Every structure is written in C-alpha cells, then in structure tokens.
Amino acid sequence: MRDSPTTALTALVVDDHPLFCDALMLTLRSIADFAEIQTAGTLETSLDMVAAQDAFDLILLDLNLPDVNGLDGLVRLRTAAPKATILIVSSMADNRMIAHALKAGANGFVPKHSQRAVFRKAFDAVREGQCFVPDGYIDPQGQDSGRDSPEHALTRMASLTNQQARILNLICEGKLNKQIAFDLSIAETTVKAHVTAIMRKLGVHSRTQAVLIAQEARFNRVLPSDA
C-alpha cells in the first residue's frame, strides 16, 4: 500500500449487503484519510471496477458473494489487482479458512463482526507490509499434508482467465461443451479450446481431474468437516 503522506489513498469494499458496505466505509474513513472509497456488490462488478481504475490501494473483500463460490473470488481478484492490499472481511473465520485465504493471496483477515479497533490494527499492520490475523488464530499448517491441499489448487486456478473460470464452473455443474457454448453464446470450438487451456493450466488430463481441482477451492473442502 502506498505510504506517502502526499498520496491520496483509494479503497474498494466488495460486499453484497449495502448496510455493511456503508458500515465499512465509515470505519475506513475513521481510521485513515481515504480520498475515495467505492463499493461493489458482486465479484464481477469489482473486477470491472479494478479494470477501469488504475489501482486501488486497499480492497476489503467478503468471501460469500452471490456470483462466486469459495475462495475463487479472492484468487481472481488477486490476479486482477496484483499490487492492491486485500483484506478479507468474513464471518467464516475458522483457522483453516484464514490460512487458505492468506495462502491464496490475502494480506490479512478480519472477522466480519470485529470492533473498529480491530480494523484499525489490521489497517496499520498491512500498511507496514505485515500480514494481519485476528487474536486467537492458530496456523493449522501441517494438517492434511498427505494430499494435494486447497492452497495448491488455488495457485493453479489463479492462472485461469475470467472466461476460463466461468467455463470451469459450468464443467463442475456437469455441462457438456455444447451446453456451455449455448450458455455463454460462443462457438463450441471456442469452448473446446478453452477446455484444453484449462486442463493444461491445471496440470490435468481429463475433465474429471479438472473438476477435482476446482472442488479443492470450494468452501466445503477448506471448512472444517462438520461445517
């Protein structure tokens, strides 16, 4: 994050609850001098805003958005805004989720109903280039080390374009190339080319393996098993 006192800071709040967006905007204005704070209610809107604006210094991102499943949104937003500081603000704040969010590119994690003082601590930490985690966080590193972990899957998925991510989601729904072409209004040959590129980027040789990789990035694989 830019730390020059003469440089105006900009922020983007990505959350589908308008009242919570307003609360986060007020919180941000109370802890730093932001020249501009914008909001987005969906991941796609936030990606469009990131593409239209040269750079946001800080992005507050909710993981539970209407158009994204699991940590996919964080991966895509990190790819679109590689220099931005991204703070996850989520009610899903168990240790494993925090760990996977950090490994997927977040600079910090703030439980959604934290007091304003916690947001101030988080902002101060990330502005100093430090990673912020809430009090009581215990790194679960070393658990499930015997299998391909979700963070590895997220790293692979980060290389997908937005269109490829959409196609992968439709593959996960069990749709065939012809159905995907119809849904996205593109040629079936274009879908086939994207599927080939997806499998190459994910390092797999079949659609089934691609689906398994995608499932590693879903909430149901990174949350505790009793969630």
mmCIF file of C-alpha atoms in Angstrom:
data_model
loop_
_atom_site.group_PDB
_atom_site.id
_atom_site.type_symbol
_atom_site.label_atom_id
_atom_site.label_comp_id
_atom_site.label_asym_id
_atom_site.label_seq_id
_atom_site.Cartn_x
_atom_site.Cartn_y
_atom_site.Cartn_z
ATOM 1 C CA MET A 1 0.000 0.000 0.000
ATOM 2 C CA ARG A 2 1.248 3.457 -0.824
ATOM 3 C CA ASP A 3 2.564 5.148 2.303
ATOM 4 C CA SER A 4 3.455 8.613 1.069
ATOM 5 C CA PRO A 5 1.567 11.274 3.071
ATOM 6 C CA THR A 6 1.013 13.251 -0.143
ATOM 7 C CA THR A 7 -0.583 10.340 -1.962
ATOM 8 C CA ALA A 8 -4.361 10.017 -1.663
ATOM 9 C CA LEU A 9 -5.492 6.504 -0.745
ATOM 10 C CA THR A 10 -8.299 4.733 -2.547
ATOM 11 C CA ALA A 11 -10.326 1.747 -1.379
ATOM 12 C CA LEU A 12 -12.872 -0.709 -2.722
ATOM 13 C CA VAL A 13 -15.384 -2.524 -0.492
ATOM 14 C CA VAL A 14 -16.778 -5.730 -2.031
ATOM 15 C CA ASP A 15 -19.833 -6.982 -0.147
ATOM 16 C CA ASP A 16 -23.406 -7.712 -1.241
ATOM 17 C CA HIS A 17 -25.001 -6.209 1.885
ATOM 18 C CA PRO A 18 -25.457 -2.427 1.385
ATOM 19 C CA LEU A 19 -25.704 -1.663 5.099
ATOM 20 C CA PHE A 20 -22.480 -3.498 5.827
ATOM 21 C CA CYS A 21 -20.796 -1.699 2.918
ATOM 22 C CA ASP A 22 -21.845 1.598 4.487
ATOM 23 C CA ALA A 23 -20.521 0.484 7.873
ATOM 24 C CA LEU A 24 -17.165 -0.499 6.360
ATOM 25 C CA MET A 25 -16.916 2.817 4.535
ATOM 26 C CA LEU A 26 -17.483 4.703 7.800
ATOM 27 C CA THR A 27 -14.923 2.501 9.527
ATOM 28 C CA LEU A 28 -12.317 3.134 6.837
ATOM 29 C CA ARG A 29 -12.872 6.891 6.951
ATOM 30 C CA SER A 30 -12.430 6.808 10.733
ATOM 31 C CA ILE A 31 -9.038 5.075 10.593
ATOM 32 C CA ALA A 32 -7.360 6.744 7.595
ATOM 33 C CA ASP A 33 -7.676 9.634 5.184
ATOM 34 C CA PHE A 34 -9.133 7.964 2.117
ATOM 35 C CA ALA A 35 -9.715 10.237 -0.852
ATOM 36 C CA GLU A 36 -12.129 7.779 -2.441
ATOM 37 C CA ILE A 37 -13.981 4.663 -1.301
ATOM 38 C CA GLN A 38 -16.068 2.737 -3.813
ATOM 39 C CA THR A 39 -18.322 -0.283 -3.305
ATOM 40 C CA ALA A 40 -19.291 -3.351 -5.320
ATOM 41 C CA GLY A 41 -21.963 -5.931 -4.587
ATOM 42 C CA THR A 42 -20.607 -8.726 -6.786
ATOM 43 C CA LEU A 43 -17.239 -10.081 -7.815
ATOM 44 C CA GLU A 44 -17.830 -9.291 -11.493
ATOM 45 C CA THR A 45 -18.601 -5.665 -10.647
ATOM 46 C CA SER A 46 -15.434 -5.414 -8.581
ATOM 47 C CA LEU A 47 -13.364 -6.893 -11.421
ATOM 48 C CA ASP A 48 -14.840 -4.349 -13.837
ATOM 49 C CA MET A 49 -14.024 -1.533 -11.413
ATOM 50 C CA VAL A 50 -10.466 -2.779 -10.929
ATOM 51 C CA ALA A 51 -10.019 -2.947 -14.697
ATOM 52 C CA ALA A 52 -11.414 0.584 -15.158
ATOM 53 C CA GLN A 53 -9.368 2.191 -12.382
ATOM 54 C CA ASP A 54 -5.595 2.329 -12.462
ATOM 55 C CA ALA A 55 -5.239 0.904 -8.946
ATOM 56 C CA PHE A 56 -6.941 0.567 -5.583
ATOM 57 C CA ASP A 57 -4.694 0.776 -2.551
ATOM 58 C CA LEU A 58 -6.967 -1.316 -0.330
ATOM 59 C CA ILE A 59 -9.682 -3.843 -1.130
ATOM 60 C CA LEU A 60 -11.998 -5.245 1.557
ATOM 61 C CA LEU A 61 -13.474 -8.493 0.267
ATOM 62 C CA ASP A 62 -16.285 -10.675 1.596
ATOM 63 C CA LEU A 63 -15.855 -14.331 0.604
ATOM 64 C CA ASN A 64 -19.571 -15.023 0.368
ATOM 65 C CA LEU A 65 -20.756 -13.226 -2.761
ATOM 66 C CA PRO A 66 -23.730 -14.095 -4.995
ATOM 67 C CA ASP A 67 -21.618 -14.768 -8.087
ATOM 68 C CA VAL A 68 -18.658 -16.646 -6.653
ATOM 69 C CA ASN A 69 -18.110 -19.927 -4.839
ATOM 70 C CA GLY A 70 -15.438 -20.339 -2.185
ATOM 71 C CA LEU A 71 -12.040 -18.718 -2.499
ATOM 72 C CA ASP A 72 -12.278 -18.464 -6.295
ATOM 73 C CA GLY A 73 -13.218 -14.788 -5.966
ATOM 74 C CA LEU A 74 -10.120 -13.953 -3.963
ATOM 75 C CA VAL A 75 -7.918 -15.721 -6.494
ATOM 76 C CA ARG A 76 -9.462 -13.867 -9.425
ATOM 77 C CA LEU A 77 -9.348 -10.508 -7.664
ATOM 78 C CA ARG A 78 -5.729 -11.005 -6.633
ATOM 79 C CA THR A 79 -4.860 -11.820 -10.255
ATOM 80 C CA ALA A 80 -6.682 -8.700 -11.465
ATOM 81 C CA ALA A 81 -5.150 -6.432 -8.799
ATOM 82 C CA PRO A 82 -1.690 -7.826 -8.021
ATOM 83 C CA LYS A 83 -0.466 -4.663 -6.261
ATOM 84 C CA ALA A 84 -3.524 -3.973 -4.112
ATOM 85 C CA THR A 85 -3.687 -4.775 -0.421
ATOM 86 C CA ILE A 86 -6.569 -7.212 0.059
ATOM 87 C CA LEU A 87 -8.181 -7.670 3.463
ATOM 88 C CA ILE A 88 -10.733 -10.456 3.779
ATOM 89 C CA VAL A 89 -13.709 -9.446 5.925
ATOM 90 C CA SER A 90 -15.766 -12.563 6.528
ATOM 91 C CA SER A 91 -17.892 -14.332 9.109
ATOM 92 C CA MET A 92 -16.220 -17.613 8.076
ATOM 93 C CA ALA A 93 -13.229 -17.062 10.322
ATOM 94 C CA ASP A 94 -12.086 -20.518 11.398
ATOM 95 C CA ASN A 95 -8.333 -21.210 11.386
ATOM 96 C CA ARG A 96 -8.326 -23.264 8.184
ATOM 97 C CA MET A 97 -10.257 -20.655 6.211
ATOM 98 C CA ILE A 98 -7.926 -17.895 7.393
ATOM 99 C CA ALA A 99 -4.863 -19.954 6.475
ATOM 100 C CA HIS A 100 -6.149 -20.780 2.996
ATOM 101 C CA ALA A 101 -7.186 -17.172 2.350
ATOM 102 C CA LEU A 102 -3.691 -15.944 3.238
ATOM 103 C CA LYS A 103 -2.075 -18.562 1.006
ATOM 104 C CA ALA A 104 -4.451 -17.597 -1.813
ATOM 105 C CA GLY A 105 -3.188 -14.014 -1.778
ATOM 106 C CA ALA A 106 -4.936 -12.086 1.008
ATOM 107 C CA ASN A 107 -2.827 -9.682 3.061
ATOM 108 C CA GLY A 108 -4.946 -10.144 6.141
ATOM 109 C CA PHE A 109 -8.182 -11.496 7.569
ATOM 110 C CA VAL A 110 -10.655 -9.653 9.801
ATOM 111 C CA PRO A 111 -13.714 -11.444 11.243
ATOM 112 C CA LYS A 112 -16.802 -9.685 9.944
ATOM 113 C CA HIS A 113 -18.195 -8.503 13.264
ATOM 114 C CA SER A 114 -14.928 -7.166 14.669
ATOM 115 C CA GLN A 115 -14.807 -3.894 16.554
ATOM 116 C CA ARG A 116 -13.476 -0.793 14.843
ATOM 117 C CA ALA A 117 -10.235 -1.069 16.831
ATOM 118 C CA VAL A 118 -9.517 -4.407 15.158
ATOM 119 C CA PHE A 119 -9.930 -2.865 11.713
ATOM 120 C CA ARG A 120 -7.539 -0.106 12.751
ATOM 121 C CA LYS A 121 -4.955 -2.688 13.867
ATOM 122 C CA ALA A 122 -5.411 -4.577 10.589
ATOM 123 C CA PHE A 123 -5.008 -1.428 8.503
ATOM 124 C CA ASP A 124 -1.899 -0.355 10.413
ATOM 125 C CA ALA A 125 -0.371 -3.821 10.044
ATOM 126 C CA VAL A 126 -0.914 -4.202 6.297
ATOM 127 C CA ARG A 127 0.212 -0.636 5.665
ATOM 128 C CA GLU A 128 3.505 -1.599 7.299
ATOM 129 C CA GLY A 129 3.732 -4.601 4.997
ATOM 130 C CA GLN A 130 2.749 -7.116 7.675
ATOM 131 C CA CYS A 131 0.136 -9.844 7.473
ATOM 132 C CA PHE A 132 -2.801 -9.398 9.851
ATOM 133 C CA VAL A 133 -4.649 -12.257 11.546
ATOM 134 C CA PRO A 134 -7.189 -11.993 14.391
ATOM 135 C CA ASP A 135 -6.356 -12.744 18.009
ATOM 136 C CA GLY A 136 -6.590 -16.432 18.769
ATOM 137 C CA TYR A 137 -5.607 -17.549 15.285
ATOM 138 C CA ILE A 138 -3.588 -20.776 15.227
ATOM 139 C CA ASP A 139 -1.861 -21.717 11.978
ATOM 140 C CA PRO A 140 -3.086 -25.203 11.040
ATOM 141 C CA GLN A 141 -0.066 -25.797 8.794
ATOM 142 C CA GLY A 142 0.908 -29.424 8.708
ATOM 143 C CA GLN A 143 -2.630 -30.773 8.758
ATOM 144 C CA ASP A 144 -3.716 -32.840 5.764
ATOM 145 C CA SER A 145 -0.155 -32.716 4.439
ATOM 146 C CA GLY A 146 -0.578 -36.057 2.738
ATOM 147 C CA ARG A 147 -2.801 -34.816 -0.086
ATOM 148 C CA ASP A 148 -2.965 -32.078 -2.678
ATOM 149 C CA SER A 149 -4.042 -29.185 -0.469
ATOM 150 C CA PRO A 150 -6.570 -26.449 -1.345
ATOM 151 C CA GLU A 151 -3.861 -23.780 -1.491
ATOM 152 C CA HIS A 152 -2.135 -25.748 -4.259
ATOM 153 C CA ALA A 153 -5.422 -25.909 -6.145
ATOM 154 C CA LEU A 154 -5.925 -22.171 -5.686
ATOM 155 C CA THR A 155 -2.452 -21.447 -7.014
ATOM 156 C CA ARG A 156 -3.270 -23.394 -10.171
ATOM 157 C CA MET A 157 -6.647 -21.712 -10.570
ATOM 158 C CA ALA A 158 -5.092 -18.265 -10.280
ATOM 159 C CA SER A 159 -3.748 -18.653 -13.823
ATOM 160 C CA LEU A 160 -7.215 -19.031 -15.356
ATOM 161 C CA THR A 161 -8.792 -16.139 -17.237
ATOM 162 C CA ASN A 162 -12.275 -14.971 -16.244
ATOM 163 C CA GLN A 163 -13.809 -16.802 -19.199
ATOM 164 C CA GLN A 164 -11.917 -19.981 -18.364
ATOM 165 C CA ALA A 165 -13.102 -19.740 -14.746
ATOM 166 C CA ARG A 166 -16.709 -19.450 -15.970
ATOM 167 C CA ILE A 167 -16.279 -22.486 -18.202
ATOM 168 C CA LEU A 168 -14.714 -24.489 -15.385
ATOM 169 C CA ASN A 169 -17.685 -23.677 -13.152
ATOM 170 C CA LEU A 170 -20.050 -24.939 -15.853
ATOM 171 C CA ILE A 171 -17.972 -28.099 -16.228
ATOM 172 C CA CYS A 172 -18.349 -28.606 -12.476
ATOM 173 C CA GLU A 173 -22.111 -28.405 -12.991
ATOM 174 C CA GLY A 174 -21.830 -31.359 -15.366
ATOM 175 C CA LYS A 175 -22.498 -29.437 -18.562
ATOM 176 C CA LEU A 176 -21.165 -30.599 -21.924
ATOM 177 C CA ASN A 177 -19.285 -28.393 -24.373
ATOM 178 C CA LYS A 178 -22.424 -27.869 -26.474
ATOM 179 C CA GLN A 179 -24.385 -26.707 -23.426
ATOM 180 C CA ILE A 180 -21.558 -24.424 -22.303
ATOM 181 C CA ALA A 181 -21.387 -22.883 -25.774
ATOM 182 C CA PHE A 182 -25.122 -22.182 -25.633
ATOM 183 C CA ASP A 183 -24.969 -20.696 -22.122
ATOM 184 C CA LEU A 184 -22.062 -18.383 -22.978
ATOM 185 C CA SER A 185 -23.148 -17.627 -26.569
ATOM 186 C CA ILE A 186 -19.836 -18.754 -28.038
ATOM 187 C CA ALA A 187 -18.836 -21.396 -30.585
ATOM 188 C CA GLU A 188 -18.385 -24.976 -29.437
ATOM 189 C CA THR A 189 -14.896 -24.973 -30.960
ATOM 190 C CA THR A 190 -14.062 -21.995 -28.735
ATOM 191 C CA VAL A 191 -15.254 -23.927 -25.690
ATOM 192 C CA LYS A 192 -13.064 -26.886 -26.686
ATOM 193 C CA ALA A 193 -10.043 -24.587 -26.986
ATOM 194 C CA HIS A 194 -10.733 -23.116 -23.548
ATOM 195 C CA VAL A 195 -11.159 -26.578 -22.003
ATOM 196 C CA THR A 196 -7.809 -27.638 -23.432
ATOM 197 C CA ALA A 197 -6.191 -24.498 -21.996
ATOM 198 C CA ILE A 198 -7.855 -25.063 -18.616
ATOM 199 C CA MET A 199 -6.548 -28.620 -18.358
ATOM 200 C CA ARG A 200 -3.064 -27.501 -19.368
ATOM 201 C CA LYS A 201 -3.001 -24.734 -16.736
ATOM 202 C CA LEU A 202 -4.341 -27.040 -14.035
ATOM 203 C CA GLY A 203 -1.883 -29.769 -14.979
ATOM 204 C CA VAL A 204 -4.574 -32.399 -15.565
ATOM 205 C CA HIS A 205 -5.529 -34.681 -18.434
ATOM 206 C CA SER A 206 -9.298 -35.013 -18.054
ATOM 207 C CA ARG A 207 -12.403 -33.001 -17.219
ATOM 208 C CA THR A 208 -12.899 -35.124 -14.117
ATOM 209 C CA GLN A 209 -9.470 -34.182 -12.795
ATOM 210 C CA ALA A 210 -10.218 -30.511 -13.538
ATOM 211 C CA VAL A 211 -13.411 -30.757 -11.503
ATOM 212 C CA LEU A 212 -11.491 -32.281 -8.592
ATOM 213 C CA ILE A 213 -9.011 -29.405 -8.674
ATOM 214 C CA ALA A 214 -11.875 -26.904 -8.681
ATOM 215 C CA GLN A 215 -13.518 -28.667 -5.764
ATOM 216 C CA GLU A 216 -10.333 -28.214 -3.728
ATOM 217 C CA ALA A 217 -11.050 -24.464 -3.856
ATOM 218 C CA ARG A 218 -14.634 -24.750 -2.632
ATOM 219 C CA PHE A 219 -15.754 -23.864 0.868
ATOM 220 C CA ASN A 220 -16.748 -27.449 1.566
ATOM 221 C CA ARG A 221 -13.153 -28.569 1.199
ATOM 222 C CA VAL A 222 -11.482 -25.815 3.237
ATOM 223 C CA LEU A 223 -14.001 -25.508 6.040
ATOM 224 C CA PRO A 224 -13.963 -27.951 8.946
ATOM 225 C CA SER A 225 -15.646 -31.230 8.069
ATOM 226 C CA ASP A 226 -18.501 -30.603 10.496
ATOM 227 C CA ALA A 227 -19.401 -27.215 8.997
#
